[in-house]
């Protein structure tokens, strides 16, 4: 406390800690946290293909389901769960059906059933990331 009754606080150490924290929650670490959050949806989608013999004959569809980073900035990472099969687009046919085939959706049910778990997983991964960055 100074002589005039005011409290003086040196915030340089706090500012340095925030800078370390900010540096620790971007880049590869943030990418890993975002990918961890998408894992429950990916796993559920794959599990649903096993339950339906019409969507699991060779295993190609199941093996094609994956998570990937589709957008990234210093402050955010966008992750998608999908399949890379495009020609022919049979994952779309399975998901939405055709004029000759009923839909056998897997992506939407996986997302709906695991959305909350994915949110929790993302929060946990991000919290671990923050704690690790805060510890230096």
Short mmCIF file of C-alpha atoms in Angstrom, two decimals:
data_model
loop_
_atom_site.label_atom_id
_atom_site.label_comp_id
_atom_site.label_asym_id
_atom_site.label_seq_id
_atom_site.Cartn_x
_atom_site.Cartn_y
_atom_site.Cartn_z
CA UNK A 1 0.00 0.00 0.00
CA UNK A 2 1.30 3.43 -0.82
CA UNK A 3 1.36 6.38 1.55
CA UNK A 4 -1.83 7.89 0.12
CA UNK A 5 -3.98 4.83 0.98
CA UNK A 6 -4.11 3.39 -2.53
CA UNK A 7 -3.32 -0.22 -3.30
CA UNK A 8 -0.81 -0.66 -6.11
CA UNK A 9 -0.67 -3.94 -7.98
CA UNK A 10 2.00 -4.93 -10.47
CA UNK A 11 0.15 -6.88 -13.17
CA UNK A 12 3.18 -7.78 -15.29
CA UNK A 13 3.38 -11.29 -13.84
CA UNK A 14 -0.34 -11.84 -14.41
CA UNK A 15 -0.07 -10.56 -17.97
CA UNK A 16 2.85 -12.92 -18.61
CA UNK A 17 0.80 -15.84 -17.27
CA UNK A 18 -2.08 -14.97 -19.59
CA UNK A 19 0.31 -14.77 -22.53
CA UNK A 20 1.64 -18.26 -21.70
CA UNK A 21 -1.93 -19.52 -21.39
CA UNK A 22 -2.94 -18.02 -24.72
CA UNK A 23 0.09 -19.51 -26.44
CA UNK A 24 -0.68 -22.93 -24.95
CA UNK A 25 -4.26 -23.15 -26.20
CA UNK A 26 -3.74 -22.81 -29.92
CA UNK A 27 -2.09 -24.67 -32.74
CA UNK A 28 -1.52 -28.40 -32.47
CA UNK A 29 -2.81 -28.61 -28.88
CA UNK A 30 -6.13 -26.98 -29.80
CA UNK A 31 -6.36 -29.26 -32.86
CA UNK A 32 -5.93 -32.36 -30.66
CA UNK A 33 -8.59 -31.15 -28.22
CA UNK A 34 -11.08 -30.53 -31.04
CA UNK A 35 -10.40 -33.93 -32.61
CA UNK A 36 -10.86 -35.62 -29.23
CA UNK A 37 -14.30 -34.07 -28.98
CA UNK A 38 -15.38 -35.58 -32.29
CA UNK A 39 -14.27 -39.10 -31.38
CA UNK A 40 -17.54 -40.24 -29.70
CA UNK A 41 -19.50 -39.37 -32.85
CA UNK A 42 -17.02 -41.14 -35.12
CA UNK A 43 -17.07 -44.26 -32.96
CA UNK A 44 -20.87 -44.34 -32.76
CA UNK A 45 -21.18 -43.97 -36.53
CA UNK A 46 -18.81 -46.91 -37.02
CA UNK A 47 -20.67 -48.98 -34.43
CA UNK A 48 -24.00 -48.31 -36.13
CA UNK A 49 -22.65 -49.65 -39.43
CA UNK A 50 -21.83 -52.94 -37.72
CA UNK A 51 -25.38 -53.32 -36.40
CA UNK A 52 -26.88 -53.17 -39.89
CA UNK A 53 -25.77 -55.94 -42.26
CA UNK A 54 -26.93 -53.89 -45.26
CA UNK A 55 -24.32 -51.22 -44.49
CA UNK A 56 -21.52 -53.59 -43.52
CA UNK A 57 -20.60 -56.04 -46.23
CA UNK A 58 -16.96 -55.32 -47.02
CA UNK A 59 -16.12 -52.84 -44.25
CA UNK A 60 -15.15 -50.11 -46.72
CA UNK A 61 -17.90 -47.74 -45.55
CA UNK A 62 -17.00 -48.25 -41.89
CA UNK A 63 -13.28 -47.75 -42.54
CA UNK A 64 -13.98 -44.56 -44.47
CA UNK A 65 -15.61 -42.82 -41.47
CA UNK A 66 -13.10 -40.45 -39.91
CA UNK A 67 -12.55 -37.10 -38.17
CA UNK A 68 -10.59 -34.31 -39.78
CA UNK A 69 -9.80 -30.66 -39.29
CA UNK A 70 -11.68 -28.68 -41.96
CA UNK A 71 -10.97 -25.15 -40.77
CA UNK A 72 -8.53 -23.49 -38.44
CA UNK A 73 -7.59 -20.08 -37.07
CA UNK A 74 -5.68 -18.90 -34.00
CA UNK A 75 -8.89 -18.99 -31.95
CA UNK A 76 -10.87 -21.92 -33.38
CA UNK A 77 -10.64 -25.32 -35.00
CA UNK A 78 -13.48 -26.78 -37.05
CA UNK A 79 -13.66 -30.57 -37.11
CA UNK A 80 -15.91 -32.69 -39.30
CA UNK A 81 -16.80 -36.34 -39.00
CA UNK A 82 -17.53 -37.88 -42.35
CA UNK A 83 -16.60 -40.29 -45.05
CA UNK A 84 -14.33 -39.70 -48.01
CA UNK A 85 -16.25 -41.99 -50.35
CA UNK A 86 -17.61 -39.81 -53.14
CA UNK A 87 -17.65 -41.88 -56.32
CA UNK A 88 -20.12 -43.45 -56.25
CA UNK A 89 -21.67 -41.48 -53.38
CA UNK A 90 -23.19 -44.48 -51.64
CA UNK A 91 -22.81 -42.99 -48.14
CA UNK A 92 -25.31 -40.33 -49.27
CA UNK A 93 -27.59 -43.01 -50.67
CA UNK A 94 -27.45 -44.90 -47.38
CA UNK A 95 -28.03 -41.78 -45.30
CA UNK A 96 -30.91 -40.29 -47.29
CA UNK A 97 -32.17 -43.14 -49.45
CA UNK A 98 -32.98 -43.10 -53.14
CA UNK A 99 -36.12 -43.50 -55.20
CA UNK A 100 -35.52 -47.27 -55.03
CA UNK A 101 -33.96 -47.68 -51.59
CA UNK A 102 -35.08 -46.66 -48.13
CA UNK A 103 -32.72 -44.52 -46.08
CA UNK A 104 -30.45 -46.31 -43.62
CA UNK A 105 -29.04 -43.31 -41.74
CA UNK A 106 -25.94 -43.68 -39.58
CA UNK A 107 -24.37 -40.20 -39.44
CA UNK A 108 -27.42 -38.34 -38.14
CA UNK A 109 -28.28 -40.90 -35.44
CA UNK A 110 -24.63 -41.01 -34.37
CA UNK A 111 -24.54 -37.24 -34.07
CA UNK A 112 -27.84 -37.04 -32.21
CA UNK A 113 -26.99 -39.79 -29.73
CA UNK A 114 -23.42 -38.65 -29.01
CA UNK A 115 -23.64 -34.86 -29.32
CA UNK A 116 -23.70 -34.23 -25.56
CA UNK A 117 -20.86 -36.70 -24.97
CA UNK A 118 -18.84 -35.00 -27.71
CA UNK A 119 -19.44 -31.62 -26.07
CA UNK A 120 -18.27 -32.99 -22.71
CA UNK A 121 -15.22 -34.62 -24.29
CA UNK A 122 -14.31 -31.34 -25.97
CA UNK A 123 -14.71 -29.45 -22.68
CA UNK A 124 -12.55 -31.97 -20.82
CA UNK A 125 -9.84 -31.92 -23.47
CA UNK A 126 -9.89 -28.13 -23.52
CA UNK A 127 -9.75 -27.95 -19.69
CA UNK A 128 -6.71 -30.27 -19.70
CA UNK A 129 -5.15 -28.06 -22.34
CA UNK A 130 -5.69 -24.95 -20.22
CA UNK A 131 -4.29 -26.61 -17.08
CA UNK A 132 -1.22 -27.79 -18.94
CA UNK A 133 -0.64 -24.33 -20.40
CA UNK A 134 -1.17 -22.68 -17.01
CA UNK A 135 1.46 -24.93 -15.42
CA UNK A 136 3.99 -23.73 -17.96
#
